[in-house]
XYZ file of C-alpha atoms in Angstrom:
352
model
C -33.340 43.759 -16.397
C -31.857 44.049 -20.024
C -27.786 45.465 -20.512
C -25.930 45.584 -23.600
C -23.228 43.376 -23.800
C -20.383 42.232 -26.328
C -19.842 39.067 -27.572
C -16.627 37.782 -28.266
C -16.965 34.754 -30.802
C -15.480 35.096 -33.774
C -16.676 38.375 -34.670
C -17.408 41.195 -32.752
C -20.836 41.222 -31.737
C -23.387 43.697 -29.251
C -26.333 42.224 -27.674
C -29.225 43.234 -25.625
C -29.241 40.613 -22.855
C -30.427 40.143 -19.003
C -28.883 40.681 -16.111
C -30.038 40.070 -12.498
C -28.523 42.190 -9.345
C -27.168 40.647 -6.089
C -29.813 39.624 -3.806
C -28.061 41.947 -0.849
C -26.117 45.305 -1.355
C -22.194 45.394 -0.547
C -21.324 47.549 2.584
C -19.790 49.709 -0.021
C -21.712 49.640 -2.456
C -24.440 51.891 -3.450
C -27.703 50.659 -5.864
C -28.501 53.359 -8.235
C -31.186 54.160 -11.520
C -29.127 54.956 -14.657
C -30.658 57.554 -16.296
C -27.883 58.424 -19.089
C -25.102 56.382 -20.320
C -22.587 57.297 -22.886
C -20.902 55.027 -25.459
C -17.073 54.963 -25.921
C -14.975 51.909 -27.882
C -14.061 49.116 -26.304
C -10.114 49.097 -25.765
C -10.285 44.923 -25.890
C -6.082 44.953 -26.568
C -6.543 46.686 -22.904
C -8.891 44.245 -21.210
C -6.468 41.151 -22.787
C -3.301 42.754 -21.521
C -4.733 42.921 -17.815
C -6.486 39.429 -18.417
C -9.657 40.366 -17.832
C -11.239 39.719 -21.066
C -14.098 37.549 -21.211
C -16.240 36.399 -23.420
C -19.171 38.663 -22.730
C -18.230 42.011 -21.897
C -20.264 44.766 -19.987
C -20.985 47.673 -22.513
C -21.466 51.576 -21.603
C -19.258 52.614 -18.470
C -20.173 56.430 -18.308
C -22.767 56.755 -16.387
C -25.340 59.315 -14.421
C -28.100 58.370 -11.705
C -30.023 58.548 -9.212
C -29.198 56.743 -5.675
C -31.627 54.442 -4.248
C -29.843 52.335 -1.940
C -26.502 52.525 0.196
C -24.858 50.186 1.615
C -24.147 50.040 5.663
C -20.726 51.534 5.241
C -21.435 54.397 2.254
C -20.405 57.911 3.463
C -20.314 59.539 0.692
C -23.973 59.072 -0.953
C -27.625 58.828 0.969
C -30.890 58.332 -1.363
C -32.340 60.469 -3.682
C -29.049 62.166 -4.716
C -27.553 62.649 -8.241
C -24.284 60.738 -8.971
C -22.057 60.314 -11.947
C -19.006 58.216 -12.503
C -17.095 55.649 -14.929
C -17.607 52.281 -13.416
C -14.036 50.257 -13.489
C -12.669 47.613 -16.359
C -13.802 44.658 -14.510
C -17.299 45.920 -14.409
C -19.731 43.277 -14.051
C -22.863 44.963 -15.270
C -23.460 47.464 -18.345
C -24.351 51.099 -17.679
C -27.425 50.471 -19.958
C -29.376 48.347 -17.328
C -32.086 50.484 -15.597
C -30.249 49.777 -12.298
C -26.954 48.902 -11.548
C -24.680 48.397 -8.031
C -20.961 50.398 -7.944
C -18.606 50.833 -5.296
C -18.922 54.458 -4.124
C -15.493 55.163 -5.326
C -16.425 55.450 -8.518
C -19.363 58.106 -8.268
C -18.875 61.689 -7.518
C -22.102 64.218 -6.831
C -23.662 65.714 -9.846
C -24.699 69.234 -9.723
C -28.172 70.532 -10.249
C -27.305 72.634 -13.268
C -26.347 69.711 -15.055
C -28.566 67.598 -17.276
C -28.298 63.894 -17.210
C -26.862 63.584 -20.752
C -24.243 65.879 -20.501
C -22.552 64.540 -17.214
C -22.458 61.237 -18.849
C -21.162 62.619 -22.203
C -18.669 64.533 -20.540
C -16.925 62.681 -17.534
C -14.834 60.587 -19.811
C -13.514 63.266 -21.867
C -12.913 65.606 -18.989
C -11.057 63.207 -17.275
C -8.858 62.333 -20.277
C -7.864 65.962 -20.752
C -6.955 66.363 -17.271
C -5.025 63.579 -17.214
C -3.022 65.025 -20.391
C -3.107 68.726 -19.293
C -2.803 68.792 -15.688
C -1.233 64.897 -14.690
C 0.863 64.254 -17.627
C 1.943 67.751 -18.812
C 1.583 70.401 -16.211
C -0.367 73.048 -18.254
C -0.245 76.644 -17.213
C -0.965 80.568 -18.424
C 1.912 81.823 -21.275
C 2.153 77.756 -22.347
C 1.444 76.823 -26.302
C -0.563 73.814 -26.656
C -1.464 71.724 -29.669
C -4.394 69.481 -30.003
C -4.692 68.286 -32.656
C -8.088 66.968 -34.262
C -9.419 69.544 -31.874
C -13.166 69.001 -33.234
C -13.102 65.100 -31.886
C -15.290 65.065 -28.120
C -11.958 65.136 -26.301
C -10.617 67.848 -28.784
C -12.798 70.140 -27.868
C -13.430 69.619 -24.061
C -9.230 70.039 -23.761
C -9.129 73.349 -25.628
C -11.537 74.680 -23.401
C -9.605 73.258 -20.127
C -6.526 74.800 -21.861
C -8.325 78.193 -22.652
C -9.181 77.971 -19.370
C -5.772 77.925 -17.896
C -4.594 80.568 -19.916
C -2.334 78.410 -22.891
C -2.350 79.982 -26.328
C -3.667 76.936 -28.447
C -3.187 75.420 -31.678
C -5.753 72.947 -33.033
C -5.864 70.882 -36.437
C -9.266 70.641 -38.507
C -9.770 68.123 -40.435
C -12.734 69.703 -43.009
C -13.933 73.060 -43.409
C -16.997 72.210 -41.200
C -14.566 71.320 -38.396
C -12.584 74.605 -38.985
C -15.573 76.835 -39.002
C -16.789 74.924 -35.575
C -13.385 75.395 -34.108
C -12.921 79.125 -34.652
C -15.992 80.180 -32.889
C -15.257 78.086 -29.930
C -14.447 80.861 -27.861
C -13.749 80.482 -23.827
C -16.730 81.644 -21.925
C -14.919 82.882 -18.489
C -11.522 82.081 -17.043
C -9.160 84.195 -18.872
C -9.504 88.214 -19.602
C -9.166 88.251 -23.486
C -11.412 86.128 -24.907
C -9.664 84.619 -27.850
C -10.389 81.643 -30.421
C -7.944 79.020 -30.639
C -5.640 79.125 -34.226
C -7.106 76.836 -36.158
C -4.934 74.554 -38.734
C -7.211 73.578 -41.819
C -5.482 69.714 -42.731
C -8.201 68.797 -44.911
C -6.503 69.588 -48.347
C -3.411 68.479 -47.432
C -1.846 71.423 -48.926
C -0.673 73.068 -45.108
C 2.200 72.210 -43.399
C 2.018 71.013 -39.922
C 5.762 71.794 -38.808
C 5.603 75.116 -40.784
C 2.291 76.457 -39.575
C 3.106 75.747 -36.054
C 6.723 76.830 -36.091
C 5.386 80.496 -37.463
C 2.843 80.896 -34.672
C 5.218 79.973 -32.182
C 7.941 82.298 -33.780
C 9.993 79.095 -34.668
C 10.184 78.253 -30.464
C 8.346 75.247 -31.215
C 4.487 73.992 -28.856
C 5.429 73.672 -24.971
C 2.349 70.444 -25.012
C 0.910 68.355 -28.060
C -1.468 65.864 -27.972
C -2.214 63.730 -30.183
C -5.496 61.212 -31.066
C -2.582 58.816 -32.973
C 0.468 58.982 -35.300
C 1.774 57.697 -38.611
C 4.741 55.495 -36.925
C 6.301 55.154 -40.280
C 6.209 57.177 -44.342
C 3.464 54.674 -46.201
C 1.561 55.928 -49.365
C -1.269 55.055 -47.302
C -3.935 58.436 -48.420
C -6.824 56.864 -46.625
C -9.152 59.636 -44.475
C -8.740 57.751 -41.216
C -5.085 58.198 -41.576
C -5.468 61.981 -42.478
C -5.417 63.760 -38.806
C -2.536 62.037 -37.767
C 0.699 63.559 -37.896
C 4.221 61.152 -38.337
C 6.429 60.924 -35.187
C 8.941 62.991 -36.956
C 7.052 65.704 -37.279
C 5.600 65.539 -33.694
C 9.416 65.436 -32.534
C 9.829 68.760 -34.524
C 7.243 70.685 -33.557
C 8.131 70.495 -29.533
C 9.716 73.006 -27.632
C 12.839 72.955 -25.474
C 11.444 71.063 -22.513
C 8.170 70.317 -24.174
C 5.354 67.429 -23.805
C 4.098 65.182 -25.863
C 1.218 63.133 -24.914
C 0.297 60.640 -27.133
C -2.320 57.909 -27.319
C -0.279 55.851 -29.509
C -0.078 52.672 -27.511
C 2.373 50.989 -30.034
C 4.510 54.178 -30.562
C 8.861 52.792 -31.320
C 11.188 55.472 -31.304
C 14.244 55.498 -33.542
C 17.874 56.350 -31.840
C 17.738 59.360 -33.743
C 14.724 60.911 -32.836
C 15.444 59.879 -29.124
C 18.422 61.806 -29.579
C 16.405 64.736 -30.595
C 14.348 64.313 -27.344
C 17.437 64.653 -25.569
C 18.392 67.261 -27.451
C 15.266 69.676 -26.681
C 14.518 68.135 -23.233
C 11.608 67.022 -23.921
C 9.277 64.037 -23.013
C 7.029 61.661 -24.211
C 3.948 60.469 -21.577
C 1.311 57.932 -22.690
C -2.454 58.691 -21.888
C -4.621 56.479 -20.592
C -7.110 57.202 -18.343
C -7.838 53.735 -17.092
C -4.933 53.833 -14.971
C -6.727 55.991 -12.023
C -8.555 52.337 -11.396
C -5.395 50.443 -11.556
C -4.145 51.766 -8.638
C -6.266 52.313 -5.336
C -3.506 55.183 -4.179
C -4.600 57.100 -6.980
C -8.719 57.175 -5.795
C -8.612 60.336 -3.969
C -7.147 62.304 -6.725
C -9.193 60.514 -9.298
C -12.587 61.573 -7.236
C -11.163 65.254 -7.232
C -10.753 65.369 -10.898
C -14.364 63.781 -11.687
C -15.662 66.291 -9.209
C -13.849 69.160 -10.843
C -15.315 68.370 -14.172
C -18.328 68.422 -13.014
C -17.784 72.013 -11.369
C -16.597 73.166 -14.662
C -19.636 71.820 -16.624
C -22.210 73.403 -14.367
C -20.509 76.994 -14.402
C -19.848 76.544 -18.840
C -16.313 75.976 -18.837
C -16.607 72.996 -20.132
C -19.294 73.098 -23.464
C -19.501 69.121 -24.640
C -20.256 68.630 -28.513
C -23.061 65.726 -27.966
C -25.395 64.242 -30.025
C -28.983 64.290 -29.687
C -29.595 61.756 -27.027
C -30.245 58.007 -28.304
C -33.034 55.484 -27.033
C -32.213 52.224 -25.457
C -33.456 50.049 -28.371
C -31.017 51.948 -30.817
C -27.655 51.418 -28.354
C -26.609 48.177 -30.723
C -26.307 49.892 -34.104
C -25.145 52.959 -31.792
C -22.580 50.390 -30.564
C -21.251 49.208 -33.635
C -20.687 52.672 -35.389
C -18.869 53.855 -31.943
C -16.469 50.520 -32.371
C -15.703 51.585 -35.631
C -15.027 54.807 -34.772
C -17.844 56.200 -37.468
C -19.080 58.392 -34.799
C -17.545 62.076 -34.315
C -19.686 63.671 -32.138
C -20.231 61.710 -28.691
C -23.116 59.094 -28.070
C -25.188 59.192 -25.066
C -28.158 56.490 -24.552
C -30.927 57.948 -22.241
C -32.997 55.592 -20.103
């Protein structure tokens, strides 16, 4: 049995190589066939800080199956059904052998309606926009929320959650592709007026964040942003990657009295003044990352509600992923490397 793994020598390296299964199934643990597995970048700053890097790391954690073994105490799964789940950090297989063996605390059910390749492709995503919309940020109907690179997989699967609640949102584009994708993105059910979200073309760099958002909001400021980075200082720096992300200062700016800003700048520093400006408006600055529903075993039930949610949503077309034409298992190692790099926009899913 063949998984894809990464190597951690001196550069970073993805391999094809075998793995072999316990001889006897966990109590409760259930054996399962991978049939779809999607591809997301390793966070190896993550894995160091918790000390659990090795040097061969499991590769693909999104995954969707079929059950064909439980163990003596599973109560949640029986044989034959159709599970999906993120297996945890300290993983010891990859998601891209044919068969694998999680703890059942980590699947949920998968519902009929919903392929194989989407309920891999979307879990992740889902659950990061829940954890920014719903954990972090408390969004609701009347609130203004700003995603920004809203044509990025999790872009696009929050505007619909926040459609979906009822928020007025404001996205960013980064090219006129983007922008043309993003306006028709309309909410399918959930709210009574069915209305695109206002799209902010950045892609010339001739439009103003601060003033663009300001004038929708008639100068109020957003009640939620969240952002995929930020410029943490003014550099002459006019590379594309750097492009979709806003600086700090403008971030501060653009929030509300009492907004949120969630932000997945892990190495965000704030300066006295613009704390002072938080203080100011009220507001607050959360962190998201979505590992930390496995870093803490109190936080399982809730973390089994969300992944079942999103797959409630994706089954009735709340939820409409962007994914890529599915990949076979002999191209996941190239597929790898772009992902790493971030080359990818659209999400990756390897089908088995």
């Amino acid at each position: 049995m063949k998984g894809l793994f990464c190597h951690m020598n001196e550069d970073v390296k993805f391999v094809l190589q075998d793995a072999e299964l316990p001889l006897a199934l966990n109590e409760y643990y259930v054996k399962m066939q991978v049939k779809a597995c999607a591809l997301s970048p390793l966070d190896l700053e993550l894995l160091a800080d918790l000390n659990t890097l090795k040097d061969s790391v499991p590769v693909g954690r999104e995954i969707a199956g079929v059950v064909l073994e439980v163990g003596s105490k599973v109560t949640f799964f029986q044989p034959d059904d159709d599970v999906v789940g993120i297996l945890p950090l300290d993983a010891k297989f990859s998601g891209l052998s044919d068969v694998i063996v999680v703890h059942e605390h980590h699947l949920v059910l998968k519902p009929e309606k919903v392929n194989w390749v989407e309920a891999a492709g979307t879990i992740r995503d889902g659950l990061c926009a829940y954890t920014a919309l719903h954990t972090l940020s408390h969004v609701s109907s009347g609130k203004t929320v700003l995603v920004l690179d809203g044509a990025s997989p999790l872009g696009i699967v929050t505007i619909q959650l926040a459609h979906h609640r009822g928020a007025k949102v404001l996205t960013t584009a980064l090219n006129i592709e983007d922008k043309q994708y993003l306006e028709q993105l309309r909410p399918t059910i959930g709210i009574r007026e069915s209305v695109a979200a206002r799209v902010i073309n950045m892609s010339d760099g001739k439009v103003d964040l601060v003033e663009s958002c300001l004038e929708e909001t008639g100068g109020l400021g957003v009640d939620i942003i969240l952002d995929i980075g930020v410029k943490l200082h003014h550099t002459k720096d006019g590379s594309t990657s750097q492009k979709c992300f806003p600086h700090k200062h403008d971030i501060i700016t653009l929030l509300a009295v009492g907004g949120q800003w969630v932000t997945s700048e892990k190495n965000l520093q704030l300066d006295p003044p613009d704390s002072r400006t938080l203080f100011h408006k009220g507001a607050t600055v959360s962190f998201l990352n979505d590992e930390v529903w496995n870093l803490s075993s109190a936080q399982q039930g809730k973390y089994l509600h969300i992944m079942k949610d999103i797959m409630q949503k994706l089954s009735i077309g709340v939820f409409r992923p962007q994914l890529d034409d599915p990949i076979p298992l002999y191209e996941a190692t190239v597929s790898m490397e772009m992902v790493q790099k971030k080359n990818i926009r659209k999400r990756l899913v390897i089908q088995l």
